[in-house]
Every structure is written in C-alpha cells, then in structure tokens.
Amino acid sequence: RARQSTRARKRKVTLDNIKKKAERLRKNPPPIPKKVKLMLKAKGFGDEPLDWRLKDDKSFHEDDIWDENWHTWRRQSLPEALACLREHYHPSMLNDPNAIVNVRLEFNMATSKKERYAEGFNKMVPLLQAFERGVAEKSILAFAISQEDQNAATEAGAKKVGGLELIEDIAKGKVDVVDFDHFIAHEDILPDLKPLLGILRDQMPKKNLGTAGKDLSKIVKTFMNGQLIQVNKKPANTLGYKHDPSFAECEAMVGRLEMSDEHILTNLDVMLESLEEAGPKKKQGFVTRAQLFVDTRLKTKFDIHHDRVDDTRWKNHVKESKAAQN
C-alpha cells in the first residue's frame, strides 16, 4: 500500500488533470452527434447553436413605425412600457388591470480578470413601495446600541428592538427567539452578540448575509417586505445553445399595474442598486438588459432603458441623435 503522502500527491495530480480537461473541452467542445443535430433541427434549431443573448446588430428605427425583421428592438422609458402593459391587460382585452408587473434582467458575469466569471447568487432585495403579492410579512428582531438606530428600526417595522439588555435577556431565555423570522443588527453591536451564537446559530446577524450593517431601516424593510432574487447562470451542456459563462438572468416582481409609475420605478431602482452591490466589482456594466412583462398570456416583453442598465448601443444612439439635432 502506498504511503499517505504518495496518495495525496496522486490525488492532487488527478484533480489537476480533471480541471485541465474540463477547461480544454470548454474552449474546444466536441462536435454534436448527427442524430442530436437532426433532433435539434426538428425542434426549430439551426445547424449552429444559438446564443443566449439575442444579437443586437440591426439598425435603430427612425420613427414610430418599424419592422423588427429589419430593425433592432424598441427601448422605451418605464412609463411608456407600463402604458403598453396597462393597455394589453385592460378589462376589454386580457382583463387583469391590477396584475403583478415583473422584470426580466440579463447580466454580464465577467469579472475584472480575463476569462474569470462570477457565479450565480441569491440576494434579498427590499421593496420600498410594498404591494400585495401573497407573501406574509416577516417578524424582525433588531439589535442596536444607540437610541437613534433603535428608533429607526422601530419606525421601519421591527417587532422588537434592543441593545445589550436584550442580548442578556435572550441569553437567559427570557425572550423566545422562535417568535421571530429574522435577526438583524447594527455593525457596532456585532462583537457583543457572541453569547447568542449557540442560540441563533444560522440566523446570527452577519454582514456577508446582509443581516448586519449601518442602515438598519433599509435592512428591516429588506427582510420584512423584500423578495429573494435568484441570479441564475445557464448550464454549460444545454443542447442547442452556445456555452456563455458570462450570461445570467433573473426575474422579479416590481409592483402592480394600478400602482403609480414613480412607485414602480422606486422598486426597480433599489433592486438594480442591490444587485449591483452583490455582483462582480468591475468597470464594465453588470446589468445589460431589462424587460417588463406580466405573464405568458402576452408573449411580448417590453425593453426599457435605465441609467443602471449598460445598453451601450442605445446610449451611443441617443448621443448620435442629439449631435445630429444640434
């Protein structure tokens, strides 16, 4: 039998070879078998695999009438896209005038390093303008030292707020932690929470989980009325599509059709800001496309332009149009 050091060395070599092979296959994938090509062709795929991102190489339309066979898709402002959705879901058409408005986002997961890509992630995002979506509000317990931070957490909706005395009561069993869904804390009080580690366990407030920070009001609103957004990457072996490690997408709710445009825009702004904070740190844009829709009854999704959406072609087109007018 080989020595332990020899087995460890051989295992390391084997794992390195597996990684090298996977990287080699990623850069030079094997050809698709003929039978699989015929199956994909029968389902509407061509000989070449499709891109996850829709190609944006057509010219922009010059007026309000255009054909998408010859022009790129239309980018609208958020009020214009909402007006289109309200028209389609009017009682005289799809008859759902207060339907939930969803947004679909596309991301560029490339990092600042060459051929390095961030993984998909989950992020709890606040809905500052709350709306009915069939989800019960969560009970929040907040820890803070200063009275100002405690008042901010209470005003935001925390069920119970306290400082060192509350920590001592929980440690002695005077407060039942089962009554609360989430525990948040101001970053100044984190060192004093160590006695609660065995009681709170996985619910212990931490910065990397978003349950600890400086803005207690925002954290309370995030976990009380927020929604969990899942940014998903596509599997590398999806038949009919090219492997694009930089591509990811998500869908989330931003409001209802009867809400004002300003309230829906507020929810969208906060969502994009929160997702950017969780995304890779780089100079390039993170969110590359944003589309508003309601459900599958209407196949069309309405693209919108936004300051936090890195739509380079649209921004260049706007600059060129302004320069031409001047």
PDB file of C-alpha atoms in Angstrom, residues 51-309:
ATOM      1  CA  ASP A  51     -26.561  32.460 -28.365  1.00  0.00           C
ATOM      2  CA  TRP A  52     -28.223  33.025 -25.000  1.00  0.00           C
ATOM      3  CA  ARG A  53     -28.114  36.754 -25.686  1.00  0.00           C
ATOM      4  CA  LEU A  54     -30.211  37.975 -28.589  1.00  0.00           C
ATOM      5  CA  LYS A  55     -27.939  39.571 -31.195  1.00  0.00           C
ATOM      6  CA  ASP A  56     -28.300  43.332 -31.345  1.00  0.00           C
ATOM      7  CA  ASP A  57     -26.775  44.107 -34.748  1.00  0.00           C
ATOM      8  CA  LYS A  58     -29.713  45.712 -36.592  1.00  0.00           C
ATOM      9  CA  SER A  59     -30.178  49.435 -37.107  1.00  0.00           C
ATOM     10  CA  PHE A  60     -32.408  51.622 -34.949  1.00  0.00           C
ATOM     11  CA  HIS A  61     -35.783  52.736 -36.301  1.00  0.00           C
ATOM     12  CA  GLU A  62     -36.166  56.399 -37.217  1.00  0.00           C
ATOM     13  CA  ASP A  63     -39.900  56.812 -36.442  1.00  0.00           C
ATOM     14  CA  ASP A  64     -42.768  55.144 -34.562  1.00  0.00           C
ATOM     15  CA  ILE A  65     -43.369  52.505 -37.244  1.00  0.00           C
ATOM     16  CA  TRP A  66     -40.773  49.802 -37.803  1.00  0.00           C
ATOM     17  CA  ASP A  67     -40.344  46.136 -38.661  1.00  0.00           C
ATOM     18  CA  GLU A  68     -38.288  44.029 -36.239  1.00  0.00           C
ATOM     19  CA  ASN A  69     -37.108  41.932 -39.185  1.00  0.00           C
ATOM     20  CA  TRP A  70     -35.033  44.936 -40.247  1.00  0.00           C
ATOM     21  CA  HIS A  71     -34.630  46.972 -37.060  1.00  0.00           C
ATOM     22  CA  THR A  72     -33.486  46.283 -33.524  1.00  0.00           C
ATOM     23  CA  TRP A  73     -35.988  46.020 -30.669  1.00  0.00           C
ATOM     24  CA  ARG A  74     -37.532  49.164 -29.257  1.00  0.00           C
ATOM     25  CA  ARG A  75     -36.237  50.637 -25.989  1.00  0.00           C
ATOM     26  CA  GLN A  76     -38.887  52.512 -24.007  1.00  0.00           C
ATOM     27  CA  SER A  77     -38.959  54.520 -20.832  1.00  0.00           C
ATOM     28  CA  LEU A  78     -40.556  52.804 -17.853  1.00  0.00           C
ATOM     29  CA  PRO A  79     -43.806  54.881 -18.064  1.00  0.00           C
ATOM     30  CA  GLU A  80     -44.127  54.011 -21.773  1.00  0.00           C
ATOM     31  CA  ALA A  81     -43.665  50.271 -21.097  1.00  0.00           C
ATOM     32  CA  LEU A  82     -46.192  50.366 -18.247  1.00  0.00           C
ATOM     33  CA  ALA A  83     -48.686  52.163 -20.502  1.00  0.00           C
ATOM     34  CA  CYS A  84     -48.343  49.337 -23.046  1.00  0.00           C
ATOM     35  CA  LEU A  85     -48.910  46.699 -20.348  1.00  0.00           C
ATOM     36  CA  ARG A  86     -51.953  48.537 -18.961  1.00  0.00           C
ATOM     37  CA  GLU A  87     -53.401  48.726 -22.464  1.00  0.00           C
ATOM     38  CA  HIS A  88     -52.964  44.975 -23.079  1.00  0.00           C
ATOM     39  CA  TYR A  89     -54.340  43.977 -19.657  1.00  0.00           C
ATOM     40  CA  HIS A  90     -57.287  46.367 -19.808  1.00  0.00           C
ATOM     41  CA  PRO A  91     -60.694  44.756 -18.963  1.00  0.00           C
ATOM     42  CA  SER A  92     -61.598  44.958 -22.655  1.00  0.00           C
ATOM     43  CA  MET A  93     -58.578  42.794 -23.590  1.00  0.00           C
ATOM     44  CA  LEU A  94     -56.824  40.404 -21.173  1.00  0.00           C
ATOM     45  CA  ASN A  95     -58.946  41.664 -18.255  1.00  0.00           C
ATOM     46  CA  ASP A  96     -56.349  41.845 -15.488  1.00  0.00           C
ATOM     47  CA  PRO A  97     -55.964  45.590 -14.748  1.00  0.00           C
ATOM     48  CA  ASN A  98     -54.109  45.108 -11.431  1.00  0.00           C
ATOM     49  CA  ALA A  99     -51.747  42.303 -12.480  1.00  0.00           C
ATOM     50  CA  ILE A 100     -48.280  41.958 -10.978  1.00  0.00           C
ATOM     51  CA  VAL A 101     -45.546  43.625 -13.059  1.00  0.00           C
ATOM     52  CA  ASN A 102     -42.377  41.540 -13.454  1.00  0.00           C
ATOM     53  CA  VAL A 103     -38.949  42.481 -14.719  1.00  0.00           C
ATOM     54  CA  ARG A 104     -36.503  40.206 -16.512  1.00  0.00           C
ATOM     55  CA  LEU A 105     -32.838  41.159 -16.227  1.00  0.00           C
ATOM     56  CA  GLU A 106     -29.779  39.947 -18.130  1.00  0.00           C
ATOM     57  CA  PHE A 107     -26.311  40.167 -16.588  1.00  0.00           C
ATOM     58  CA  ASN A 108     -22.683  40.186 -17.647  1.00  0.00           C
ATOM     59  CA  MET A 109     -20.913  37.985 -15.063  1.00  0.00           C
ATOM     60  CA  ALA A 110     -17.389  38.696 -16.372  1.00  0.00           C
ATOM     61  CA  THR A 111     -15.014  39.942 -13.692  1.00  0.00           C
ATOM     62  CA  SER A 112     -12.110  42.355 -13.981  1.00  0.00           C
ATOM     63  CA  LYS A 113      -9.763  39.397 -14.600  1.00  0.00           C
ATOM     64  CA  LYS A 114      -9.523  37.828 -18.047  1.00  0.00           C
ATOM     65  CA  GLU A 115     -11.663  34.694 -18.546  1.00  0.00           C
ATOM     66  CA  ARG A 116     -12.871  34.826 -14.938  1.00  0.00           C
ATOM     67  CA  TYR A 117     -16.609  34.838 -14.287  1.00  0.00           C
ATOM     68  CA  ALA A 118     -18.688  35.256 -11.160  1.00  0.00           C
ATOM     69  CA  GLU A 119     -21.076  32.517 -10.091  1.00  0.00           C
ATOM     70  CA  GLY A 120     -24.829  32.893  -9.755  1.00  0.00           C
ATOM     71  CA  PHE A 121     -26.074  34.187  -6.418  1.00  0.00           C
ATOM     72  CA  ASN A 122     -29.170  34.870  -4.317  1.00  0.00           C
ATOM     73  CA  LYS A 123     -29.940  38.341  -2.983  1.00  0.00           C
ATOM     74  CA  MET A 124     -32.672  39.608  -0.670  1.00  0.00           C
ATOM     75  CA  VAL A 125     -33.878  42.887  -2.179  1.00  0.00           C
ATOM     76  CA  PRO A 126     -36.147  45.413  -0.423  1.00  0.00           C
ATOM     77  CA  LEU A 127     -39.484  46.547  -1.849  1.00  0.00           C
ATOM     78  CA  LEU A 128     -39.739  50.089  -0.502  1.00  0.00           C
ATOM     79  CA  GLN A 129     -43.158  50.516  -2.116  1.00  0.00           C
ATOM     80  CA  ALA A 130     -44.879  47.393  -0.803  1.00  0.00           C
ATOM     81  CA  PHE A 131     -47.754  45.715  -2.679  1.00  0.00           C
ATOM     82  CA  GLU A 132     -49.908  42.619  -2.271  1.00  0.00           C
ATOM     83  CA  ARG A 133     -48.105  39.552  -3.629  1.00  0.00           C
ATOM     84  CA  GLY A 134     -49.434  36.739  -1.437  1.00  0.00           C
ATOM     85  CA  VAL A 135     -46.495  36.744   0.991  1.00  0.00           C
ATOM     86  CA  ALA A 136     -46.902  37.313   4.731  1.00  0.00           C
ATOM     87  CA  GLU A 137     -44.785  39.962   6.442  1.00  0.00           C
ATOM     88  CA  LYS A 138     -41.865  38.663   8.476  1.00  0.00           C
ATOM     89  CA  SER A 139     -41.197  39.323  12.167  1.00  0.00           C
ATOM     90  CA  ILE A 140     -37.901  41.124  12.727  1.00  0.00           C
ATOM     91  CA  LEU A 141     -35.788  41.434  15.874  1.00  0.00           C
ATOM     92  CA  ALA A 142     -33.127  44.149  15.679  1.00  0.00           C
ATOM     93  CA  PHE A 143     -30.029  44.800  17.818  1.00  0.00           C
ATOM     94  CA  ALA A 144     -28.536  48.296  18.125  1.00  0.00           C
ATOM     95  CA  ILE A 145     -26.622  50.280  20.710  1.00  0.00           C
ATOM     96  CA  SER A 146     -27.668  53.881  20.030  1.00  0.00           C
ATOM     97  CA  GLN A 147     -31.222  55.033  20.652  1.00  0.00           C
ATOM     98  CA  GLU A 148     -31.268  56.680  17.215  1.00  0.00           C
ATOM     99  CA  ASP A 149     -30.639  53.371  15.442  1.00  0.00           C
ATOM    100  CA  GLN A 150     -33.206  51.619  17.646  1.00  0.00           C
ATOM    101  CA  ASN A 151     -35.840  54.242  16.746  1.00  0.00           C
ATOM    102  CA  ALA A 152     -35.021  53.877  13.028  1.00  0.00           C
ATOM    103  CA  ALA A 153     -35.508  50.098  13.231  1.00  0.00           C
ATOM    104  CA  THR A 154     -38.801  50.516  15.094  1.00  0.00           C
ATOM    105  CA  GLU A 155     -40.128  53.011  12.544  1.00  0.00           C
ATOM    106  CA  ALA A 156     -39.147  50.639   9.723  1.00  0.00           C
ATOM    107  CA  GLY A 157     -41.330  47.911  11.258  1.00  0.00           C
ATOM    108  CA  ALA A 158     -39.127  45.765  13.507  1.00  0.00           C
ATOM    109  CA  LYS A 159     -41.251  43.827  16.006  1.00  0.00           C
ATOM    110  CA  LYS A 160     -38.696  44.035  18.836  1.00  0.00           C
ATOM    111  CA  VAL A 161     -35.639  46.258  19.186  1.00  0.00           C
ATOM    112  CA  GLY A 162     -32.995  46.420  21.898  1.00  0.00           C
ATOM    113  CA  GLY A 163     -29.351  46.608  22.864  1.00  0.00           C
ATOM    114  CA  LEU A 164     -27.179  44.935  25.479  1.00  0.00           C
ATOM    115  CA  GLU A 165     -30.125  44.281  27.805  1.00  0.00           C
ATOM    116  CA  LEU A 166     -31.988  42.434  25.053  1.00  0.00           C
ATOM    117  CA  ILE A 167     -28.914  40.298  24.371  1.00  0.00           C
ATOM    118  CA  GLU A 168     -28.759  39.375  28.051  1.00  0.00           C
ATOM    119  CA  ASP A 169     -32.485  38.522  28.150  1.00  0.00           C
ATOM    120  CA  ILE A 170     -32.150  36.216  25.122  1.00  0.00           C
ATOM    121  CA  ALA A 171     -29.094  34.512  26.646  1.00  0.00           C
ATOM    122  CA  LYS A 172     -31.062  33.855  29.862  1.00  0.00           C
ATOM    123  CA  GLY A 173     -34.072  32.507  27.954  1.00  0.00           C
ATOM    124  CA  LYS A 174     -36.419  35.365  28.848  1.00  0.00           C
ATOM    125  CA  VAL A 175     -37.134  36.082  25.141  1.00  0.00           C
ATOM    126  CA  ASP A 176     -38.328  33.271  22.865  1.00  0.00           C
ATOM    127  CA  VAL A 177     -36.428  33.543  19.562  1.00  0.00           C
ATOM    128  CA  VAL A 178     -38.904  31.202  17.836  1.00  0.00           C
ATOM    129  CA  ASP A 179     -41.333  34.125  17.506  1.00  0.00           C
ATOM    130  CA  PHE A 180     -39.025  35.915  15.033  1.00  0.00           C
ATOM    131  CA  ASP A 181     -38.204  35.115  11.404  1.00  0.00           C
ATOM    132  CA  HIS A 182     -35.050  37.227  11.004  1.00  0.00           C
ATOM    133  CA  PHE A 183     -32.454  38.773  13.321  1.00  0.00           C
ATOM    134  CA  ILE A 184     -30.598  41.886  12.205  1.00  0.00           C
ATOM    135  CA  ALA A 185     -28.005  44.069  13.893  1.00  0.00           C
ATOM    136  CA  HIS A 186     -26.095  47.309  13.559  1.00  0.00           C
ATOM    137  CA  GLU A 187     -22.439  46.608  12.825  1.00  0.00           C
ATOM    138  CA  ASP A 188     -21.373  48.393  16.051  1.00  0.00           C
ATOM    139  CA  ILE A 189     -23.047  45.758  18.246  1.00  0.00           C
ATOM    140  CA  LEU A 190     -21.769  42.664  16.412  1.00  0.00           C
ATOM    141  CA  PRO A 191     -18.919  41.909  18.899  1.00  0.00           C
ATOM    142  CA  ASP A 192     -21.464  41.865  21.752  1.00  0.00           C
ATOM    143  CA  LEU A 193     -23.583  39.174  20.033  1.00  0.00           C
ATOM    144  CA  LYS A 194     -21.104  36.332  20.640  1.00  0.00           C
ATOM    145  CA  PRO A 195     -23.076  34.942  23.642  1.00  0.00           C
ATOM    146  CA  LEU A 196     -26.014  34.312  21.261  1.00  0.00           C
ATOM    147  CA  LEU A 197     -24.047  32.231  18.752  1.00  0.00           C
ATOM    148  CA  GLY A 198     -25.287  28.933  20.176  1.00  0.00           C
ATOM    149  CA  ILE A 199     -28.882  30.195  20.333  1.00  0.00           C
ATOM    150  CA  LEU A 200     -29.301  31.925  16.954  1.00  0.00           C
ATOM    151  CA  ARG A 201     -26.968  29.569  15.039  1.00  0.00           C
ATOM    152  CA  ASP A 202     -27.613  30.047  11.295  1.00  0.00           C
ATOM    153  CA  GLN A 203     -29.730  33.160  11.966  1.00  0.00           C
ATOM    154  CA  MET A 204     -26.830  35.018  13.565  1.00  0.00           C
ATOM    155  CA  PRO A 205     -26.564  38.535  12.021  1.00  0.00           C
ATOM    156  CA  LYS A 206     -23.649  38.748   9.589  1.00  0.00           C
ATOM    157  CA  LYS A 207     -22.502  41.349   7.088  1.00  0.00           C
ATOM    158  CA  ASN A 208     -21.997  38.859   4.253  1.00  0.00           C
ATOM    159  CA  LEU A 209     -25.616  37.680   4.654  1.00  0.00           C
ATOM    160  CA  GLY A 210     -26.944  41.240   4.558  1.00  0.00           C
ATOM    161  CA  THR A 211     -28.392  40.996   8.093  1.00  0.00           C
ATOM    162  CA  ALA A 212     -25.871  43.421   9.595  1.00  0.00           C
ATOM    163  CA  GLY A 213     -24.835  46.901   8.520  1.00  0.00           C
ATOM    164  CA  LYS A 214     -25.132  50.623   9.182  1.00  0.00           C
ATOM    165  CA  ASP A 215     -28.580  51.345   7.673  1.00  0.00           C
ATOM    166  CA  LEU A 216     -30.929  49.418   9.975  1.00  0.00           C
ATOM    167  CA  SER A 217     -34.036  50.949   8.407  1.00  0.00           C
ATOM    168  CA  LYS A 218     -33.163  49.563   4.972  1.00  0.00           C
ATOM    169  CA  ILE A 219     -32.215  46.136   6.372  1.00  0.00           C
ATOM    170  CA  VAL A 220     -35.507  45.861   8.279  1.00  0.00           C
ATOM    171  CA  LYS A 221     -37.529  46.749   5.168  1.00  0.00           C
ATOM    172  CA  THR A 222     -35.464  44.301   3.127  1.00  0.00           C
ATOM    173  CA  PHE A 223     -36.207  41.294   5.297  1.00  0.00           C
ATOM    174  CA  MET A 224     -39.750  42.289   6.255  1.00  0.00           C
ATOM    175  CA  ASN A 225     -41.200  43.022   2.808  1.00  0.00           C
ATOM    176  CA  GLY A 226     -38.325  42.083   0.499  1.00  0.00           C
ATOM    177  CA  GLN A 227     -38.073  39.338  -2.077  1.00  0.00           C
ATOM    178  CA  LEU A 228     -35.328  36.801  -2.675  1.00  0.00           C
ATOM    179  CA  ILE A 229     -33.923  37.158  -6.196  1.00  0.00           C
ATOM    180  CA  GLN A 230     -32.028  34.274  -7.773  1.00  0.00           C
ATOM    181  CA  VAL A 231     -29.479  35.227 -10.437  1.00  0.00           C
ATOM    182  CA  ASN A 232     -29.031  32.014 -12.421  1.00  0.00           C
ATOM    183  CA  LYS A 233     -26.393  31.008 -14.941  1.00  0.00           C
ATOM    184  CA  LYS A 234     -27.177  28.577 -17.748  1.00  0.00           C
ATOM    185  CA  PRO A 235     -25.763  25.014 -17.710  1.00  0.00           C
ATOM    186  CA  ALA A 236     -22.739  24.501 -19.927  1.00  0.00           C
ATOM    187  CA  ASN A 237     -24.226  21.450 -21.683  1.00  0.00           C
ATOM    188  CA  THR A 238     -27.584  22.927 -22.778  1.00  0.00           C
ATOM    189  CA  LEU A 239     -28.351  21.435 -26.205  1.00  0.00           C
ATOM    190  CA  GLY A 240     -28.931  23.923 -28.996  1.00  0.00           C
ATOM    191  CA  TYR A 241     -27.168  26.809 -27.221  1.00  0.00           C
ATOM    192  CA  LYS A 242     -23.595  28.006 -27.056  1.00  0.00           C
ATOM    193  CA  HIS A 243     -21.916  27.942 -23.691  1.00  0.00           C
ATOM    194  CA  ASP A 244     -21.629  31.530 -22.405  1.00  0.00           C
ATOM    195  CA  PRO A 245     -20.155  31.695 -18.876  1.00  0.00           C
ATOM    196  CA  SER A 246     -20.759  35.462 -18.784  1.00  0.00           C
ATOM    197  CA  PHE A 247     -24.535  35.151 -19.217  1.00  0.00           C
ATOM    198  CA  ALA A 248     -27.004  35.103 -16.322  1.00  0.00           C
ATOM    199  CA  GLU A 249     -30.608  36.176 -15.861  1.00  0.00           C
ATOM    200  CA  CYS A 250     -33.319  36.618 -13.261  1.00  0.00           C
ATOM    201  CA  GLU A 251     -36.987  37.509 -12.963  1.00  0.00           C
ATOM    202  CA  ALA A 252     -38.530  39.514 -10.123  1.00  0.00           C
ATOM    203  CA  MET A 253     -41.667  41.450  -9.162  1.00  0.00           C
ATOM    204  CA  VAL A 254     -41.588  45.257  -9.063  1.00  0.00           C
ATOM    205  CA  GLY A 255     -45.223  46.231  -8.483  1.00  0.00           C
ATOM    206  CA  ARG A 256     -48.785  46.115  -9.792  1.00  0.00           C
ATOM    207  CA  LEU A 257     -50.300  47.816 -12.834  1.00  0.00           C
ATOM    208  CA  GLU A 258     -52.526  50.070 -10.691  1.00  0.00           C
ATOM    209  CA  MET A 259     -49.516  51.435  -8.786  1.00  0.00           C
ATOM    210  CA  SER A 260     -48.069  54.770  -9.864  1.00  0.00           C
ATOM    211  CA  ASP A 261     -45.107  54.838 -12.235  1.00  0.00           C
ATOM    212  CA  GLU A 262     -42.997  56.539  -9.542  1.00  0.00           C
ATOM    213  CA  HIS A 263     -43.566  53.725  -7.020  1.00  0.00           C
ATOM    214  CA  ILE A 264     -42.682  51.010  -9.532  1.00  0.00           C
ATOM    215  CA  LEU A 265     -39.595  52.974 -10.594  1.00  0.00           C
ATOM    216  CA  THR A 266     -38.520  53.254  -6.934  1.00  0.00           C
ATOM    217  CA  ASN A 267     -38.700  49.476  -6.502  1.00  0.00           C
ATOM    218  CA  LEU A 268     -36.767  48.935  -9.735  1.00  0.00           C
ATOM    219  CA  ASP A 269     -34.068  51.469  -8.768  1.00  0.00           C
ATOM    220  CA  VAL A 270     -33.480  49.822  -5.384  1.00  0.00           C
ATOM    221  CA  MET A 271     -33.445  46.359  -6.975  1.00  0.00           C
ATOM    222  CA  LEU A 272     -30.814  47.283  -9.558  1.00  0.00           C
ATOM    223  CA  GLU A 273     -28.699  49.019  -6.917  1.00  0.00           C
ATOM    224  CA  SER A 274     -28.832  45.997  -4.574  1.00  0.00           C
ATOM    225  CA  LEU A 275     -27.962  43.536  -7.349  1.00  0.00           C
ATOM    226  CA  GLU A 276     -25.006  45.668  -8.440  1.00  0.00           C
ATOM    227  CA  GLU A 277     -23.680  45.588  -4.866  1.00  0.00           C
ATOM    228  CA  ALA A 278     -23.786  41.766  -4.917  1.00  0.00           C
ATOM    229  CA  GLY A 279     -22.348  41.440  -8.431  1.00  0.00           C
ATOM    230  CA  PRO A 280     -18.697  41.370  -9.539  1.00  0.00           C
ATOM    231  CA  LYS A 281     -16.712  44.542  -8.921  1.00  0.00           C
ATOM    232  CA  LYS A 282     -15.638  45.922 -12.294  1.00  0.00           C
ATOM    233  CA  LYS A 283     -15.759  48.982 -14.525  1.00  0.00           C
ATOM    234  CA  GLN A 284     -17.937  47.322 -17.163  1.00  0.00           C
ATOM    235  CA  GLY A 285     -21.713  47.238 -16.848  1.00  0.00           C
ATOM    236  CA  PHE A 286     -23.336  44.459 -14.850  1.00  0.00           C
ATOM    237  CA  VAL A 287     -26.985  44.633 -15.943  1.00  0.00           C
ATOM    238  CA  THR A 288     -27.141  44.559 -19.746  1.00  0.00           C
ATOM    239  CA  ARG A 289     -30.872  44.307 -20.481  1.00  0.00           C
ATOM    240  CA  ALA A 290     -34.176  44.945 -18.661  1.00  0.00           C
ATOM    241  CA  GLN A 291     -37.641  43.868 -19.840  1.00  0.00           C
ATOM    242  CA  LEU A 292     -41.063  44.428 -18.284  1.00  0.00           C
ATOM    243  CA  PHE A 293     -43.824  41.817 -18.601  1.00  0.00           C
ATOM    244  CA  VAL A 294     -46.774  40.381 -16.702  1.00  0.00           C
ATOM    245  CA  ASP A 295     -47.207  36.723 -17.685  1.00  0.00           C
ATOM    246  CA  THR A 296     -47.139  34.302 -20.611  1.00  0.00           C
ATOM    247  CA  ARG A 297     -50.559  35.356 -21.910  1.00  0.00           C
ATOM    248  CA  LEU A 298     -48.748  38.192 -23.653  1.00  0.00           C
ATOM    249  CA  LYS A 299     -45.666  36.903 -25.434  1.00  0.00           C
ATOM    250  CA  THR A 300     -44.128  40.367 -25.862  1.00  0.00           C
ATOM    251  CA  LYS A 301     -41.734  41.705 -23.239  1.00  0.00           C
ATOM    252  CA  PHE A 302     -41.139  45.469 -23.298  1.00  0.00           C
ATOM    253  CA  ASP A 303     -37.489  46.551 -23.151  1.00  0.00           C
ATOM    254  CA  ILE A 304     -36.751  49.643 -21.073  1.00  0.00           C
ATOM    255  CA  HIS A 305     -33.751  51.965 -20.851  1.00  0.00           C
ATOM    256  CA  HIS A 306     -32.390  52.857 -17.431  1.00  0.00           C
ATOM    257  CA  ASP A 307     -29.281  54.578 -16.078  1.00  0.00           C
ATOM    258  CA  ARG A 308     -28.137  51.355 -14.378  1.00  0.00           C
ATOM    259  CA  VAL A 309     -28.656  49.217 -17.496  1.00  0.00           C
TER     260      VAL A 309
END
